Amino acid sequence: NAQLSTFVLSSMVANALADAGVSPDHVGGHSLGEYSALAAGGWVESGPAARLVAARGVAMRQAAVANVGTMAAIIGLEVDAVVAVCDDVDGHVWVANDNAPGQVVIAGSATAIEAAGELARERGARRPMPRNVAGAFQTPYMAPAQEGLDAALAKTDFRTGSATPWANVDAAAHSQPTEWPGLLAAQLCSPVRWRTQVAAMAAAGVDTFVEVGPGTVLSGMVKRIAPEARRLSAATPDDVSSVAQNLR
């Protein structure tokens, strides 16, 4: 389960940062990363969170078989323009991720994705960039996974954490444990509002973002959304030491 492996790695790095004295005041993650963020912020224990991620992955794979779809990045158009493109083509296609200014991901059926990509180019976007994914995530195509995810959420205990958690579905902070099962359930078929979320976090006073786990894709998005914010990343022991030194 690739999702579970990513979660475990991110959790290990977050734990290493905590051992090095780096504790977040706010936490947020992109899609799957929201689960890692909640664990890092103390809103759910790592073991139950891992079981939740595993159940989510199984349910999403089954949904991807039931509703075959794909995703593509649209570069050079703002999200409202991409929503209009999706509305103006036939077939099933939706905005799945509003990642950064001029960087929006769409998802749906392959034919609708192709049509939306062509229309987006006509309206000023660059060539659409297909994503190498197994399904149309963060869209109604994931609805068959809802029952399995909801069952797993019902078995998971959430608690009050130590860091303010931010949600993908509405780009807002939610500090009541009872809210999170519903927020994570809604995330399954709803677009990730990452651009708005990061902007809201910056407006709330977050001036340093530490990307935890493999890659620096999110740091690149933060640079475009909140260019004044400091950006750090950690995926290895050396990275953890560097981040800890930078934040002393």
Coordinates of C-alpha atoms in Angstrom, one line a residue:
N1 CA 0.0 0.0 0.0
A2 CA 1.8 3.1 -1.3
Q3 CA -0.3 5.4 0.8
L4 CA 0.5 3.6 4.0
S5 CA 4.2 3.6 3.2
T6 CA 4.1 7.4 2.6
F7 CA 2.2 7.9 5.8
V8 CA 4.7 5.8 7.8
L9 CA 7.7 7.6 6.4
S10 CA 6.1 11.0 7.1
S11 CA 5.2 10.0 10.7
M12 CA 8.8 8.7 11.3
V13 CA 10.2 12.1 10.2
A14 CA 7.7 14.0 12.2
N15 CA 8.6 11.9 15.3
A16 CA 12.3 12.6 14.6
L17 CA 11.6 16.3 14.4
A18 CA 9.7 16.2 17.7
D19 CA 12.7 14.3 19.3
A20 CA 14.9 17.1 18.0
G21 CA 12.7 19.7 19.7
V22 CA 10.7 20.8 16.7
S23 CA 7.0 20.9 17.5
P24 CA 4.5 22.5 15.2
D25 CA 2.0 25.2 16.2
H26 CA -0.2 24.5 13.1
V27 CA -0.5 21.4 10.9
G28 CA -1.9 20.8 7.5
G29 CA -1.5 18.2 4.8
H30 CA -2.4 17.7 1.1
S31 CA -4.9 14.9 0.6
L32 CA -3.3 11.8 2.2
G33 CA -0.9 14.2 4.0
E34 CA -3.8 15.5 6.1
Y35 CA -3.7 12.2 8.0
S36 CA 0.0 12.6 8.6
A37 CA -0.6 16.1 9.8
L38 CA -3.3 15.1 12.2
A39 CA -1.0 12.4 13.7
A40 CA 1.9 14.9 13.9
G41 CA -0.4 17.4 15.6
G42 CA -1.6 14.9 18.2
W43 CA -5.2 14.7 17.0
V44 CA -5.0 10.9 16.4
E45 CA -2.5 8.3 17.5
S46 CA -0.2 7.0 14.8
G47 CA -1.4 3.4 15.1
P48 CA -5.1 4.1 14.5
A49 CA -4.1 6.7 11.9
A50 CA -2.1 4.0 10.0
R51 CA -5.1 1.6 10.1
L52 CA -7.3 4.4 8.8
V53 CA -4.9 5.2 5.9
A54 CA -4.7 1.5 5.0
A55 CA -8.5 1.2 5.0
R56 CA -8.8 4.4 2.9
G57 CA -6.3 3.1 0.4
V58 CA -8.2 -0.2 -0.1
A59 CA -11.5 1.6 -0.5
M60 CA -10.1 4.0 -3.0
R61 CA -8.5 1.3 -5.1
Q62 CA -11.9 -0.5 -5.2
A63 CA -13.6 2.8 -6.2
A64 CA -11.0 3.4 -9.0
V65 CA -11.9 0.0 -10.4
A66 CA -15.7 0.8 -10.3
N67 CA -15.2 4.3 -11.8
V68 CA -12.2 4.3 -14.1
G69 CA -10.7 7.7 -14.3
T70 CA -7.5 9.8 -14.4
M71 CA -6.1 13.2 -13.6
A72 CA -4.2 16.0 -15.4
A73 CA -2.6 19.3 -14.3
I74 CA -3.8 22.5 -15.9
I75 CA -1.0 25.2 -15.8
G76 CA -1.6 28.8 -16.6
L77 CA -5.3 29.2 -15.7
E78 CA -6.8 30.2 -12.3
V79 CA -9.2 27.9 -10.6
D80 CA -12.4 29.7 -11.6
A81 CA -11.4 29.5 -15.2
V82 CA -10.7 25.8 -14.9
V83 CA -14.1 25.2 -13.2
A84 CA -15.7 26.9 -16.2
V85 CA -13.8 24.7 -18.5
C86 CA -15.0 21.6 -16.7
D87 CA -18.6 22.9 -16.8
D88 CA -18.3 23.5 -20.6
V89 CA -17.3 20.1 -21.7
D90 CA -19.4 16.9 -21.9
G91 CA -18.7 14.0 -19.6
H92 CA -17.4 13.7 -16.0
V93 CA -14.6 16.1 -15.1
W94 CA -14.0 18.2 -12.0
V95 CA -11.4 20.3 -10.3
A96 CA -9.7 17.9 -7.9
N97 CA -6.8 20.1 -6.5
D98 CA -6.5 23.9 -6.4
N99 CA -2.8 23.7 -5.7
A100 CA -1.3 27.2 -6.3
P101 CA -1.8 30.2 -8.5
G102 CA -2.2 29.0 -12.1
Q103 CA -1.8 25.3 -11.0
V104 CA -5.0 23.3 -10.9
V105 CA -5.5 19.5 -11.2
I106 CA -8.6 18.1 -12.9
A107 CA -9.9 14.6 -12.6
G108 CA -12.6 12.4 -14.3
S109 CA -13.0 10.2 -17.3
A110 CA -10.2 10.0 -19.8
T111 CA -12.3 11.4 -22.6
A112 CA -13.6 14.3 -20.6
I113 CA -10.1 15.1 -19.3
E114 CA -8.8 15.2 -22.9
A115 CA -11.7 17.5 -23.9
A116 CA -11.1 19.8 -20.9
G117 CA -7.4 19.9 -21.7
E118 CA -8.0 21.1 -25.2
L119 CA -10.5 23.7 -24.2
A120 CA -8.2 24.9 -21.4
R121 CA -5.5 25.4 -24.1
E122 CA -7.9 27.4 -26.2
R123 CA -8.5 29.6 -23.2
G124 CA -4.8 30.2 -22.5
A125 CA -3.5 27.3 -20.5
R126 CA -0.3 25.5 -21.4
R127 CA -0.4 21.9 -22.6
P128 CA -2.2 19.7 -20.0
M129 CA 0.1 17.5 -18.0
P130 CA -1.3 14.0 -17.4
R131 CA -0.8 12.6 -13.9
N132 CA 0.4 9.0 -13.5
V133 CA -2.4 8.0 -11.1
A134 CA -4.8 5.0 -10.7
G135 CA -8.0 7.0 -10.5
A136 CA -9.9 10.3 -10.4
F137 CA -9.3 11.2 -6.8
Q138 CA -11.0 14.0 -4.8
T139 CA -14.0 13.7 -7.1
P140 CA -17.5 12.0 -7.1
Y141 CA -15.7 9.0 -8.8
M142 CA -14.5 8.1 -5.3
A143 CA -18.1 7.7 -3.9
P144 CA -17.9 3.9 -3.9
A145 CA -15.1 4.2 -1.3
Q146 CA -17.3 6.3 1.1
E147 CA -18.8 3.4 3.0
G148 CA -15.4 1.8 3.7
L149 CA -13.8 5.0 4.8
D150 CA -16.8 6.0 7.0
A151 CA -16.6 2.6 8.7
A152 CA -12.9 3.0 9.4
L153 CA -13.5 6.6 10.7
A154 CA -16.2 5.3 13.0
K155 CA -13.6 3.0 14.7
T156 CA -11.0 5.8 15.1
D157 CA -10.7 7.9 18.2
F158 CA -9.8 11.6 17.7
R159 CA -8.7 13.8 20.5
T160 CA -7.6 17.3 21.2
G161 CA -4.1 17.8 19.8
S162 CA -1.2 20.3 20.5
A163 CA -1.2 22.0 17.1
T164 CA -4.0 23.8 15.3
P165 CA -5.2 21.5 12.4
W166 CA -6.3 22.9 9.0
A167 CA -8.6 21.0 6.6
N168 CA -8.5 20.6 2.8
V169 CA -12.2 20.7 2.2
D170 CA -12.8 24.3 3.5
A171 CA -9.3 25.6 4.0
A172 CA -10.2 26.4 7.6
A173 CA -8.8 25.5 11.1
H174 CA -10.9 23.1 13.1
S175 CA -10.1 22.6 16.8
Q176 CA -12.8 20.2 17.8
P177 CA -11.9 16.5 17.6
T178 CA -15.5 15.6 16.8
E179 CA -15.3 17.6 13.5
W180 CA -12.5 15.5 12.0
P181 CA -14.3 12.3 11.0
G182 CA -16.7 14.4 8.9
L183 CA -14.0 16.5 7.4
L184 CA -12.0 13.5 6.4
A185 CA -15.1 11.8 5.0
A186 CA -15.9 14.9 3.0
Q187 CA -12.3 15.1 1.7
L188 CA -12.7 11.8 -0.2
C189 CA -14.9 13.3 -2.9
S190 CA -14.1 17.0 -2.5
P191 CA -11.4 19.1 -4.1
V192 CA -8.2 19.9 -2.1
R193 CA -8.2 23.7 -1.5
W194 CA -4.5 23.8 -0.9
R195 CA -4.0 27.3 -2.3
T196 CA -6.7 28.8 -0.1
Q197 CA -5.6 26.8 2.9
V198 CA -1.9 27.9 2.8
A199 CA -3.0 31.5 2.3
A200 CA -5.3 31.3 5.3
M201 CA -2.6 29.7 7.4
A202 CA -0.2 32.6 6.4
A203 CA -2.9 35.1 7.2
A204 CA -3.3 33.5 10.6
G205 CA 0.4 34.2 11.3
V206 CA 2.1 31.0 10.1
D207 CA 5.5 32.3 8.8
T208 CA 7.4 29.0 8.5
F209 CA 6.3 25.9 6.7
V210 CA 8.2 22.6 7.2
E211 CA 7.4 20.0 4.6
V212 CA 7.7 16.6 6.3
G213 CA 8.3 13.4 4.2
P214 CA 9.5 12.7 0.7
G215 CA 9.9 15.5 -1.9
T216 CA 9.5 19.2 -1.9
V217 CA 6.5 19.7 -4.1
L218 CA 4.4 21.3 -1.4
S219 CA 7.3 23.7 -0.6
G220 CA 7.2 24.9 -4.2
M221 CA 3.5 25.5 -3.9
V222 CA 3.9 27.4 -0.7
K223 CA 6.6 29.6 -2.4
R224 CA 4.0 30.7 -4.9
I225 CA 1.1 31.1 -2.5
A226 CA 2.9 32.8 0.5
P227 CA 6.3 34.0 -0.9
E228 CA 7.3 35.8 2.3
A229 CA 7.1 32.6 4.3
R230 CA 10.1 30.6 5.2
R231 CA 10.2 27.1 3.7
L232 CA 12.0 24.1 5.1
S233 CA 11.8 20.4 4.3
A234 CA 12.8 17.1 6.1
A235 CA 12.9 13.6 4.7
T236 CA 16.3 12.3 6.1
P237 CA 18.2 12.4 9.4
D238 CA 20.4 15.1 8.0
D239 CA 17.3 17.1 7.0
V240 CA 15.9 16.8 10.5
S241 CA 19.2 18.1 12.0
S242 CA 19.2 21.0 9.5
V243 CA 15.6 21.9 10.2
A244 CA 16.2 21.8 14.0
Q245 CA 19.2 24.1 13.6
N246 CA 17.3 26.5 11.4
L247 CA 14.5 26.8 13.9
R248 CA 16.6 27.3 17.1

